[in-house]
mmCIF file of N, CA and C and ligand atoms in Angstrom:
data_model
loop_
_atom_site.group_PDB
_atom_site.id
_atom_site.type_symbol
_atom_site.label_atom_id
_atom_site.label_comp_id
_atom_site.label_asym_id
_atom_site.label_seq_id
_atom_site.Cartn_x
_atom_site.Cartn_y
_atom_site.Cartn_z
ATOM 1 N N MET A 1 -33.143 -45.399 -89.751
ATOM 2 C CA MET A 1 -33.622 -45.782 -91.377
ATOM 3 C C MET A 1 -34.891 -45.320 -91.772
ATOM 4 N N LYS A 2 -35.198 -44.636 -92.977
ATOM 5 C CA LYS A 2 -36.438 -44.145 -93.004
ATOM 6 C C LYS A 2 -37.290 -45.188 -93.412
ATOM 7 N N PRO A 3 -38.734 -45.534 -93.272
ATOM 8 C CA PRO A 3 -39.624 -46.213 -93.625
ATOM 9 C C PRO A 3 -39.732 -46.269 -95.277
ATOM 10 N N GLY A 4 -39.636 -47.676 -95.523
ATOM 11 C CA GLY A 4 -39.667 -47.701 -97.296
ATOM 12 C C GLY A 4 -38.275 -47.631 -97.667
ATOM 13 N N SER A 5 -37.103 -47.298 -96.809
ATOM 14 C CA SER A 5 -35.736 -47.268 -97.530
ATOM 15 C C SER A 5 -34.839 -48.554 -97.268
ATOM 16 N N GLU A 6 -35.466 -49.253 -96.897
ATOM 17 C CA GLU A 6 -35.103 -50.898 -96.599
ATOM 18 C C GLU A 6 -34.133 -51.203 -97.936
ATOM 19 N N VAL A 7 -33.296 -51.790 -97.954
ATOM 20 C CA VAL A 7 -32.750 -52.632 -99.004
ATOM 21 C C VAL A 7 -33.291 -53.951 -99.014
ATOM 22 N N SER A 8 -33.836 -54.571 -99.969
ATOM 23 C CA SER A 8 -34.552 -55.708 -100.136
ATOM 24 C C SER A 8 -33.188 -56.753 -100.592
ATOM 25 N N ALA A 9 -33.332 -57.986 -99.979
ATOM 26 C CA ALA A 9 -32.326 -59.346 -100.396
ATOM 27 C C ALA A 9 -32.665 -59.429 -101.852
ATOM 28 N N VAL A 10 -31.681 -60.041 -102.699
ATOM 29 C CA VAL A 10 -31.886 -60.284 -104.062
ATOM 30 C C VAL A 10 -30.867 -61.723 -104.234
ATOM 31 N N GLN A 11 -31.470 -62.824 -104.810
ATOM 32 C CA GLN A 11 -30.978 -63.851 -104.802
ATOM 33 C C GLN A 11 -29.969 -64.136 -106.012
ATOM 34 N N HIS A 12 -28.872 -64.378 -106.134
ATOM 35 C CA HIS A 12 -27.543 -63.988 -106.897
ATOM 36 C C HIS A 12 -27.310 -65.732 -107.181
ATOM 37 N N GLU A 13 -27.287 -66.024 -108.772
ATOM 38 C CA GLU A 13 -26.665 -67.164 -109.147
ATOM 39 C C GLU A 13 -25.185 -67.052 -109.094
ATOM 40 N N ILE A 14 -24.673 -68.103 -108.238
ATOM 41 C CA ILE A 14 -23.319 -68.548 -107.858
ATOM 42 C C ILE A 14 -22.381 -68.845 -108.923
ATOM 43 N N GLY A 15 -23.360 -69.934 -109.252
ATOM 44 C CA GLY A 15 -22.411 -70.917 -110.446
ATOM 45 C C GLY A 15 -22.788 -72.227 -110.004
ATOM 46 N N SER A 16 -21.972 -73.371 -110.766
ATOM 47 C CA SER A 16 -22.238 -74.592 -110.655
ATOM 48 C C SER A 16 -22.189 -75.429 -109.356
ATOM 49 N N SER A 17 -22.776 -76.313 -108.978
ATOM 50 C CA SER A 17 -22.651 -76.887 -107.652
ATOM 51 C C SER A 17 -21.179 -77.487 -107.369
ATOM 52 N N ASP A 18 -20.585 -77.833 -108.329
ATOM 53 C CA ASP A 18 -19.133 -78.233 -108.343
ATOM 54 C C ASP A 18 -18.257 -77.207 -107.840
ATOM 55 N N LEU A 19 -18.661 -75.918 -107.630
ATOM 56 C CA LEU A 19 -17.364 -74.919 -107.236
ATOM 57 C C LEU A 19 -17.563 -75.538 -105.442
ATOM 58 N N VAL A 20 -18.380 -76.088 -104.951
ATOM 59 C CA VAL A 20 -18.286 -76.386 -103.406
ATOM 60 C C VAL A 20 -18.271 -77.926 -103.229
ATOM 61 N N PRO A 21 -17.230 -78.607 -103.499
ATOM 62 C CA PRO A 21 -17.207 -79.802 -102.945
ATOM 63 C C PRO A 21 -17.725 -80.410 -101.613
ATOM 64 N N GLU A 22 -17.643 -81.654 -101.314
ATOM 65 C CA GLU A 22 -17.934 -81.864 -99.740
ATOM 66 C C GLU A 22 -16.603 -81.520 -99.174
ATOM 67 N N ARG A 23 -17.193 -80.909 -97.926
ATOM 68 C CA ARG A 23 -16.120 -80.415 -96.687
ATOM 69 C C ARG A 23 -15.125 -79.351 -97.606
ATOM 70 N N GLY A 24 -15.771 -78.664 -98.289
ATOM 71 C CA GLY A 24 -14.470 -77.619 -99.243
ATOM 72 C C GLY A 24 -15.509 -76.124 -99.098
ATOM 73 N N ARG A 25 -14.972 -75.336 -99.942
ATOM 74 C CA ARG A 25 -15.434 -74.144 -99.715
ATOM 75 C C ARG A 25 -15.407 -73.130 -100.975
ATOM 76 N N TYR A 26 -16.140 -72.178 -100.998
ATOM 77 C CA TYR A 26 -15.762 -71.482 -102.168
ATOM 78 C C TYR A 26 -16.284 -69.798 -101.662
ATOM 79 N N ILE A 27 -15.410 -68.866 -102.157
ATOM 80 C CA ILE A 27 -15.341 -67.752 -101.678
ATOM 81 C C ILE A 27 -15.794 -66.607 -102.769
ATOM 82 N N VAL A 28 -17.056 -66.076 -102.712
ATOM 83 C CA VAL A 28 -17.446 -65.114 -103.866
ATOM 84 C C VAL A 28 -17.653 -63.814 -102.962
ATOM 85 N N ASP A 29 -17.205 -62.669 -104.124
ATOM 86 C CA ASP A 29 -17.790 -61.478 -104.072
ATOM 87 C C ASP A 29 -19.101 -61.230 -104.480
ATOM 88 N N ILE A 30 -19.995 -60.713 -103.620
ATOM 89 C CA ILE A 30 -21.402 -60.394 -104.269
ATOM 90 C C ILE A 30 -21.729 -58.688 -104.040
ATOM 91 N N GLU A 31 -21.333 -57.921 -104.881
ATOM 92 C CA GLU A 31 -21.553 -56.698 -104.740
ATOM 93 C C GLU A 31 -20.964 -55.944 -103.770
ATOM 94 N N GLY A 32 -19.789 -56.351 -103.320
ATOM 95 C CA GLY A 32 -19.039 -55.647 -102.468
ATOM 96 C C GLY A 32 -18.883 -56.621 -101.306
ATOM 97 N N THR A 33 -19.985 -57.524 -100.982
ATOM 98 C CA THR A 33 -20.219 -58.445 -99.618
ATOM 99 C C THR A 33 -19.023 -59.940 -100.016
ATOM 100 N N THR A 34 -18.124 -60.136 -99.321
ATOM 101 C CA THR A 34 -17.515 -61.218 -99.682
ATOM 102 C C THR A 34 -18.197 -62.458 -98.547
ATOM 103 N N ILE A 35 -18.399 -63.605 -99.354
ATOM 104 C CA ILE A 35 -19.485 -64.578 -98.837
ATOM 105 C C ILE A 35 -18.478 -65.676 -98.823
ATOM 106 N N GLY A 36 -18.290 -66.736 -97.870
ATOM 107 C CA GLY A 36 -17.868 -68.356 -98.026
ATOM 108 C C GLY A 36 -19.035 -69.106 -97.929
ATOM 109 N N ILE A 37 -19.198 -70.148 -98.767
ATOM 110 C CA ILE A 37 -20.068 -71.146 -99.202
ATOM 111 C C ILE A 37 -19.351 -72.151 -98.634
ATOM 112 N N PHE A 38 -19.927 -73.107 -97.994
ATOM 113 C CA PHE A 38 -19.645 -74.421 -97.199
ATOM 114 C C PHE A 38 -20.446 -75.615 -97.502
ATOM 115 N N ARG A 39 -19.652 -76.866 -97.641
ATOM 116 C CA ARG A 39 -20.901 -77.824 -97.816
ATOM 117 C C ARG A 39 -20.225 -79.208 -96.823
ATOM 118 N N LEU A 40 -21.452 -79.443 -95.976
ATOM 119 C CA LEU A 40 -21.179 -80.456 -95.280
ATOM 120 C C LEU A 40 -22.065 -81.621 -95.461
ATOM 121 N N ASP A 41 -21.797 -82.941 -95.537
ATOM 122 C CA ASP A 41 -23.285 -83.687 -95.680
ATOM 123 C C ASP A 41 -23.964 -83.478 -96.891
ATOM 124 N N GLY A 42 -23.404 -82.822 -97.827
ATOM 125 C CA GLY A 42 -24.412 -82.229 -99.077
ATOM 126 C C GLY A 42 -25.066 -81.021 -98.812
ATOM 127 N N VAL A 43 -25.095 -80.681 -97.533
ATOM 128 C CA VAL A 43 -25.609 -79.373 -97.372
ATOM 129 C C VAL A 43 -24.931 -78.168 -97.424
ATOM 130 N N LEU A 44 -25.414 -77.213 -98.080
ATOM 131 C CA LEU A 44 -24.535 -75.865 -98.091
ATOM 132 C C LEU A 44 -24.754 -74.804 -96.758
ATOM 133 N N TYR A 45 -23.893 -74.207 -96.662
ATOM 134 C CA TYR A 45 -24.016 -73.099 -95.676
ATOM 135 C C TYR A 45 -23.433 -71.732 -96.425
ATOM 136 N N ALA A 46 -23.702 -70.410 -95.905
ATOM 137 C CA ALA A 46 -23.029 -69.334 -96.602
ATOM 138 C C ALA A 46 -22.846 -68.316 -95.301
ATOM 139 N N TYR A 47 -21.661 -67.733 -94.926
ATOM 140 C CA TYR A 47 -21.378 -66.805 -94.218
ATOM 141 C C TYR A 47 -20.741 -65.831 -94.809
ATOM 142 N N GLU A 48 -20.887 -64.432 -94.264
ATOM 143 C CA GLU A 48 -19.900 -63.377 -94.336
ATOM 144 C C GLU A 48 -18.671 -63.373 -94.077
ATOM 145 N N ASN A 49 -17.650 -63.195 -95.022
ATOM 146 C CA ASN A 49 -16.253 -63.630 -94.384
ATOM 147 C C ASN A 49 -15.736 -62.647 -93.701
ATOM 148 N N ILE A 50 -16.530 -62.467 -92.267
ATOM 149 C CA ILE A 50 -15.834 -61.121 -91.473
ATOM 150 C C ILE A 50 -16.124 -61.942 -89.975
ATOM 151 N N CYS A 51 -15.073 -62.214 -89.445
ATOM 152 C CA CYS A 51 -15.147 -62.677 -88.157
ATOM 153 C C CYS A 51 -15.718 -62.000 -87.056
ATOM 154 N N ALA A 52 -16.454 -62.504 -86.243
ATOM 155 C CA ALA A 52 -17.137 -61.641 -85.026
ATOM 156 C C ALA A 52 -16.389 -61.222 -84.204
ATOM 157 N N HIS A 53 -14.824 -61.498 -83.949
ATOM 158 C CA HIS A 53 -14.115 -61.266 -82.895
ATOM 159 C C HIS A 53 -13.440 -59.703 -83.500
ATOM 160 N N GLN A 54 -12.747 -59.725 -84.404
ATOM 161 C CA GLN A 54 -12.222 -58.481 -84.824
ATOM 162 C C GLN A 54 -12.173 -58.273 -86.520
ATOM 163 N N GLY A 55 -13.053 -58.939 -87.009
ATOM 164 C CA GLY A 55 -13.089 -58.574 -88.801
ATOM 165 C C GLY A 55 -12.272 -59.340 -89.575
ATOM 166 N N GLY A 56 -11.637 -60.577 -89.066
ATOM 167 C CA GLY A 56 -10.627 -61.278 -89.943
ATOM 168 C C GLY A 56 -11.363 -61.887 -91.000
ATOM 169 N N PRO A 57 -10.550 -62.266 -91.829
ATOM 170 C CA PRO A 57 -11.199 -63.059 -93.002
ATOM 171 C C PRO A 57 -11.708 -64.679 -92.806
ATOM 172 N N VAL A 58 -12.468 -64.673 -92.011
ATOM 173 C CA VAL A 58 -12.816 -66.338 -91.495
ATOM 174 C C VAL A 58 -13.221 -67.276 -92.224
ATOM 175 N N CYS A 59 -14.036 -67.155 -93.323
ATOM 176 C CA CYS A 59 -14.048 -68.043 -94.388
ATOM 177 C C CYS A 59 -12.972 -68.594 -94.963
ATOM 178 N N GLN A 60 -11.686 -67.697 -95.049
ATOM 179 C CA GLN A 60 -10.739 -68.484 -95.375
ATOM 180 C C GLN A 60 -9.875 -69.250 -94.461
ATOM 181 N N GLY A 61 -10.317 -69.568 -93.343
ATOM 182 C CA GLY A 61 -9.327 -70.088 -92.429
ATOM 183 C C GLY A 61 -9.817 -71.563 -92.504
ATOM 184 N N ARG A 62 -8.842 -72.577 -92.194
ATOM 185 C CA ARG A 62 -8.903 -74.008 -92.016
ATOM 186 C C ARG A 62 -9.988 -74.404 -91.809
ATOM 187 N N ILE A 63 -10.430 -75.843 -91.968
ATOM 188 C CA ILE A 63 -11.655 -76.272 -92.113
ATOM 189 C C ILE A 63 -11.413 -77.837 -91.119
ATOM 190 N N VAL A 64 -11.637 -77.763 -89.827
ATOM 191 C CA VAL A 64 -10.998 -78.614 -88.909
ATOM 192 C C VAL A 64 -12.101 -79.443 -88.102
ATOM 193 N N PRO A 65 -11.878 -80.592 -87.797
ATOM 194 C CA PRO A 65 -13.162 -81.498 -86.896
ATOM 195 C C PRO A 65 -13.032 -80.619 -85.451
ATOM 196 N N ARG A 66 -14.154 -80.619 -84.592
ATOM 197 C CA ARG A 66 -14.263 -79.921 -83.168
ATOM 198 C C ARG A 66 -13.024 -81.066 -82.436
ATOM 199 N N VAL A 67 -12.315 -80.346 -81.715
ATOM 200 C CA VAL A 67 -11.765 -81.254 -80.749
ATOM 201 C C VAL A 67 -12.553 -81.471 -79.216
ATOM 202 N N ARG A 68 -12.923 -82.775 -79.149
ATOM 203 C CA ARG A 68 -12.972 -82.938 -77.628
ATOM 204 C C ARG A 68 -12.569 -83.407 -76.786
ATOM 205 N N GLU A 69 -12.675 -83.537 -75.372
ATOM 206 C CA GLU A 69 -11.992 -83.958 -74.505
ATOM 207 C C GLU A 69 -12.723 -85.429 -73.845
ATOM 208 N N ARG A 70 -11.953 -86.489 -73.813
ATOM 209 C CA ARG A 70 -12.408 -87.594 -73.550
ATOM 210 C C ARG A 70 -12.216 -88.125 -72.428
ATOM 211 N N LEU A 71 -13.326 -88.634 -71.650
ATOM 212 C CA LEU A 71 -13.373 -88.927 -70.266
ATOM 213 C C LEU A 71 -13.794 -90.388 -69.928
ATOM 214 N N ASP A 72 -13.106 -91.023 -69.127
ATOM 215 C CA ASP A 72 -13.257 -92.280 -68.762
ATOM 216 C C ASP A 72 -14.869 -92.376 -67.505
ATOM 217 N N ASP A 73 -14.787 -93.769 -67.150
ATOM 218 C CA ASP A 73 -16.066 -93.748 -66.258
ATOM 219 C C ASP A 73 -16.200 -92.723 -65.248
ATOM 220 N N ALA A 74 -15.018 -92.473 -64.551
ATOM 221 C CA ALA A 74 -14.814 -91.859 -63.312
ATOM 222 C C ALA A 74 -14.848 -90.090 -63.837
ATOM 223 N N LYS A 75 -14.936 -89.846 -64.908
ATOM 224 C CA LYS A 75 -15.226 -88.603 -65.259
ATOM 225 C C LYS A 75 -13.505 -87.830 -65.486
ATOM 226 N N GLN A 76 -12.702 -88.559 -65.609
ATOM 227 C CA GLN A 76 -11.205 -88.111 -65.706
ATOM 228 C C GLN A 76 -10.991 -88.122 -67.098
ATOM 229 N N ALA A 77 -10.231 -87.173 -67.256
ATOM 230 C CA ALA A 77 -9.706 -86.758 -69.173
ATOM 231 C C ALA A 77 -8.616 -87.852 -69.196
ATOM 232 N N ILE A 78 -8.716 -88.112 -70.511
ATOM 233 C CA ILE A 78 -8.169 -89.624 -71.017
ATOM 234 C C ILE A 78 -7.680 -89.226 -72.574
ATOM 235 N N GLY A 79 -7.818 -87.950 -72.872
ATOM 236 C CA GLY A 79 -6.768 -87.336 -73.943
ATOM 237 C C GLY A 79 -7.881 -86.648 -74.995
ATOM 238 N N LEU A 80 -7.645 -86.094 -75.794
ATOM 239 C CA LEU A 80 -8.712 -85.443 -76.889
ATOM 240 C C LEU A 80 -8.877 -86.189 -78.365
ATOM 241 N N THR A 81 -9.912 -85.662 -78.782
ATOM 242 C CA THR A 81 -10.309 -86.920 -79.947
ATOM 243 C C THR A 81 -11.000 -85.661 -80.742
ATOM 244 N N PHE A 82 -10.933 -86.259 -82.313
ATOM 245 C CA PHE A 82 -11.479 -85.004 -83.100
ATOM 246 C C PHE A 82 -12.988 -85.845 -83.136
ATOM 247 N N ASP A 83 -13.786 -84.780 -83.155
ATOM 248 C CA ASP A 83 -15.551 -85.137 -83.608
ATOM 249 C C ASP A 83 -15.651 -84.669 -84.930
ATOM 250 N N GLU A 84 -15.500 -85.706 -85.865
ATOM 251 C CA GLU A 84 -15.980 -85.346 -87.510
ATOM 252 C C GLU A 84 -17.150 -85.177 -87.605
ATOM 253 N N THR A 85 -17.936 -85.244 -86.692
ATOM 254 C CA THR A 85 -19.530 -84.955 -87.033
ATOM 255 C C THR A 85 -19.735 -83.374 -86.727
ATOM 256 N N ASP A 86 -18.531 -82.520 -86.326
ATOM 257 C CA ASP A 86 -18.827 -81.335 -85.758
ATOM 258 C C ASP A 86 -17.799 -80.565 -86.588
ATOM 259 N N MET A 87 -18.046 -79.847 -87.755
ATOM 260 C CA MET A 87 -16.736 -79.409 -88.502
ATOM 261 C C MET A 87 -16.875 -77.764 -88.232
ATOM 262 N N HIS A 88 -15.269 -77.222 -87.939
ATOM 263 C CA HIS A 88 -15.386 -75.847 -87.959
ATOM 264 C C HIS A 88 -14.703 -75.206 -88.688
ATOM 265 N N ILE A 89 -14.584 -73.842 -88.943
ATOM 266 C CA ILE A 89 -13.824 -73.038 -89.628
ATOM 267 C C ILE A 89 -13.088 -72.263 -88.482
ATOM 268 N N VAL A 90 -11.679 -72.330 -88.633
ATOM 269 C CA VAL A 90 -10.888 -71.791 -87.632
ATOM 270 C C VAL A 90 -10.251 -69.825 -88.310
ATOM 271 N N CYS A 91 -10.650 -69.280 -87.735
ATOM 272 C CA CYS A 91 -10.294 -67.646 -88.176
ATOM 273 C C CYS A 91 -8.776 -67.643 -88.275
ATOM 274 N N PRO A 92 -8.368 -67.278 -89.236
ATOM 275 C CA PRO A 92 -6.588 -67.268 -89.621
ATOM 276 C C PRO A 92 -6.299 -65.951 -88.678
ATOM 277 N N TRP A 93 -6.465 -65.087 -88.288
ATOM 278 C CA TRP A 93 -6.179 -64.015 -87.522
ATOM 279 C C TRP A 93 -5.791 -64.579 -85.989
ATOM 280 N N HIS A 94 -7.003 -64.925 -85.011
ATOM 281 C CA HIS A 94 -6.572 -65.427 -83.832
ATOM 282 C C HIS A 94 -6.936 -66.479 -83.527
ATOM 283 N N GLY A 95 -7.659 -67.425 -84.131
ATOM 284 C CA GLY A 95 -8.182 -68.718 -83.899
ATOM 285 C C GLY A 95 -9.632 -69.055 -83.557
ATOM 286 N N PHE A 96 -10.543 -68.092 -83.500
ATOM 287 C CA PHE A 96 -11.489 -68.344 -83.171
ATOM 288 C C PHE A 96 -12.228 -69.693 -83.957
ATOM 289 N N GLU A 97 -13.137 -70.532 -83.293
ATOM 290 C CA GLU A 97 -13.387 -71.288 -83.947
ATOM 291 C C GLU A 97 -15.043 -71.514 -84.400
ATOM 292 N N TYR A 98 -15.826 -71.383 -85.117
ATOM 293 C CA TYR A 98 -16.976 -71.967 -85.358
ATOM 294 C C TYR A 98 -17.658 -73.031 -85.766
ATOM 295 N N SER A 99 -18.968 -73.069 -85.929
ATOM 296 C CA SER A 99 -19.449 -74.298 -86.547
ATOM 297 C C SER A 99 -19.662 -74.013 -87.720
ATOM 298 N N ILE A 100 -19.476 -75.118 -88.884
ATOM 299 C CA ILE A 100 -19.886 -74.469 -90.077
ATOM 300 C C ILE A 100 -21.524 -74.963 -90.000
ATOM 301 N N THR A 101 -22.175 -75.427 -89.277
ATOM 302 C CA THR A 101 -23.564 -75.650 -89.569
ATOM 303 C C THR A 101 -24.257 -74.769 -88.836
ATOM 304 N N THR A 102 -23.743 -73.976 -87.715
ATOM 305 C CA THR A 102 -24.482 -72.809 -87.270
ATOM 306 C C THR A 102 -24.105 -71.765 -87.303
ATOM 307 N N GLY A 103 -22.400 -71.360 -87.584
ATOM 308 C CA GLY A 103 -21.891 -70.047 -87.783
ATOM 309 C C GLY A 103 -21.651 -69.802 -86.148
ATOM 310 N N ILE A 104 -21.827 -70.567 -85.015
ATOM 311 C CA ILE A 104 -21.624 -70.172 -83.738
ATOM 312 C C ILE A 104 -20.327 -70.733 -83.047
ATOM 313 N N HIS A 105 -19.638 -69.550 -82.456
ATOM 314 C CA HIS A 105 -18.274 -69.859 -81.779
ATOM 315 C C HIS A 105 -18.435 -71.191 -80.718
ATOM 316 N N ALA A 106 -17.417 -71.942 -80.945
ATOM 317 C CA ALA A 106 -17.221 -72.973 -80.116
ATOM 318 C C ALA A 106 -17.471 -73.129 -78.768
ATOM 319 N N GLY A 107 -16.949 -71.962 -78.281
ATOM 320 C CA GLY A 107 -16.922 -71.612 -76.753
ATOM 321 C C GLY A 107 -17.663 -70.713 -76.311
ATOM 322 N N ASP A 108 -17.971 -69.710 -77.050
ATOM 323 C CA ASP A 108 -18.856 -68.523 -76.723
ATOM 324 C C ASP A 108 -20.007 -68.071 -77.817
ATOM 325 N N PRO A 109 -21.221 -68.291 -77.339
ATOM 326 C CA PRO A 109 -22.335 -68.169 -78.463
ATOM 327 C C PRO A 109 -22.641 -67.207 -78.392
ATOM 328 N N SER A 110 -21.943 -65.985 -77.847
ATOM 329 C CA SER A 110 -22.525 -64.420 -78.313
ATOM 330 C C SER A 110 -21.667 -64.249 -79.556
ATOM 331 N N PHE A 111 -20.785 -65.004 -79.998
ATOM 332 C CA PHE A 111 -19.873 -64.431 -81.108
ATOM 333 C C PHE A 111 -20.422 -65.646 -82.331
ATOM 334 N N ARG A 112 -20.800 -64.735 -83.352
ATOM 335 C CA ARG A 112 -21.699 -65.869 -84.577
ATOM 336 C C ARG A 112 -21.610 -65.080 -85.701
ATOM 337 N N LEU A 113 -21.394 -65.843 -86.674
ATOM 338 C CA LEU A 113 -21.171 -65.202 -88.056
ATOM 339 C C LEU A 113 -22.488 -64.893 -88.620
ATOM 340 N N ARG A 114 -22.533 -64.283 -89.349
ATOM 341 C CA ARG A 114 -23.742 -63.304 -90.304
ATOM 342 C C ARG A 114 -23.886 -64.369 -91.522
ATOM 343 N N ALA A 115 -25.157 -64.819 -91.374
ATOM 344 C CA ALA A 115 -25.532 -66.387 -92.465
ATOM 345 C C ALA A 115 -26.040 -65.603 -93.334
ATOM 346 N N PHE A 116 -26.275 -66.271 -94.633
ATOM 347 C CA PHE A 116 -27.018 -65.931 -95.604
ATOM 348 C C PHE A 116 -27.578 -67.227 -96.323
ATOM 349 N N PRO A 117 -28.815 -67.102 -96.712
ATOM 350 C CA PRO A 117 -29.631 -68.342 -97.140
ATOM 351 C C PRO A 117 -28.921 -68.553 -98.519
ATOM 352 N N VAL A 118 -28.875 -69.980 -98.398
ATOM 353 C CA VAL A 118 -28.142 -70.400 -99.871
ATOM 354 C C VAL A 118 -28.679 -71.884 -100.399
ATOM 355 N N GLU A 119 -28.857 -72.191 -101.364
ATOM 356 C CA GLU A 119 -29.682 -72.932 -102.217
ATOM 357 C C GLU A 119 -28.950 -73.605 -103.635
ATOM 358 N N GLU A 120 -29.748 -74.822 -103.782
ATOM 359 C CA GLU A 120 -29.060 -75.440 -105.065
ATOM 360 C C GLU A 120 -30.335 -75.733 -105.701
ATOM 361 N N ARG A 121 -30.464 -75.518 -106.965
ATOM 362 C CA ARG A 121 -31.351 -75.765 -107.910
ATOM 363 C C ARG A 121 -30.806 -76.168 -109.208
ATOM 364 N N GLU A 122 -30.976 -77.300 -109.529
ATOM 365 C CA GLU A 122 -30.649 -78.128 -110.948
ATOM 366 C C GLU A 122 -29.178 -78.013 -111.140
ATOM 367 N N GLY A 123 -28.143 -78.039 -110.009
ATOM 368 C CA GLY A 123 -27.003 -78.014 -110.165
ATOM 369 C C GLY A 123 -26.625 -76.440 -110.055
ATOM 370 N N THR A 124 -27.162 -75.814 -109.766
ATOM 371 C CA THR A 124 -26.606 -74.518 -109.868
ATOM 372 C C THR A 124 -26.809 -73.718 -108.084
ATOM 373 N N ILE A 125 -25.881 -72.927 -107.770
ATOM 374 C CA ILE A 125 -25.719 -72.626 -106.226
ATOM 375 C C ILE A 125 -26.293 -70.953 -106.377
ATOM 376 N N TYR A 126 -27.454 -70.742 -105.398
ATOM 377 C CA TYR A 126 -27.866 -69.409 -105.511
ATOM 378 C C TYR A 126 -27.497 -69.123 -103.807
ATOM 379 N N VAL A 127 -26.922 -67.716 -103.702
ATOM 380 C CA VAL A 127 -27.052 -66.830 -102.215
ATOM 381 C C VAL A 127 -28.004 -65.811 -102.535
ATOM 382 N N THR A 128 -28.812 -65.688 -101.330
ATOM 383 C CA THR A 128 -29.635 -64.436 -101.177
ATOM 384 C C THR A 128 -28.901 -63.295 -100.281
ATOM 385 N N CYS A 129 -28.775 -62.197 -100.697
ATOM 386 C CA CYS A 129 -28.197 -61.103 -99.940
ATOM 387 C C CYS A 129 -28.550 -59.763 -100.498
HETATM 388 S S1 FES B 1 -10.239 -61.707 -85.995
HETATM 389 FE FE1 FES B 1 -11.052 -63.549 -86.278
HETATM 390 S S2 FES B 1 -10.243 -64.692 -84.423
HETATM 391 FE FE2 FES B 1 -9.601 -62.314 -84.277
#
């Protein structure tokens, strides 16, 4: 890329805050880029709708709690439990799971989603891309 030819990011108005309910999502196309906007504990997160595995529509996958193994005092497995404090998106193509708060794959941090700045002001959502 030549110096001075960089494309600068622009803040885009998405719409009302109501578009993204708690633990919900909203998918939007912004000038050819499809972005998923999520809300957890009132905080918004935005990721490009392209899975780091093979490009699947990750933001359209199921939203589920992380599954953790429970251990007893002797460190023996005693079953699985859902961790409601760590919500994930599951890519519908092959099941890669990403933390909604970080965009990072649950088992291999080398896989991560492309994040975009997202904010709310006076009941309106804005994404910068
Ligand atoms: S493309 Fe998402 S898991 Fe394979």
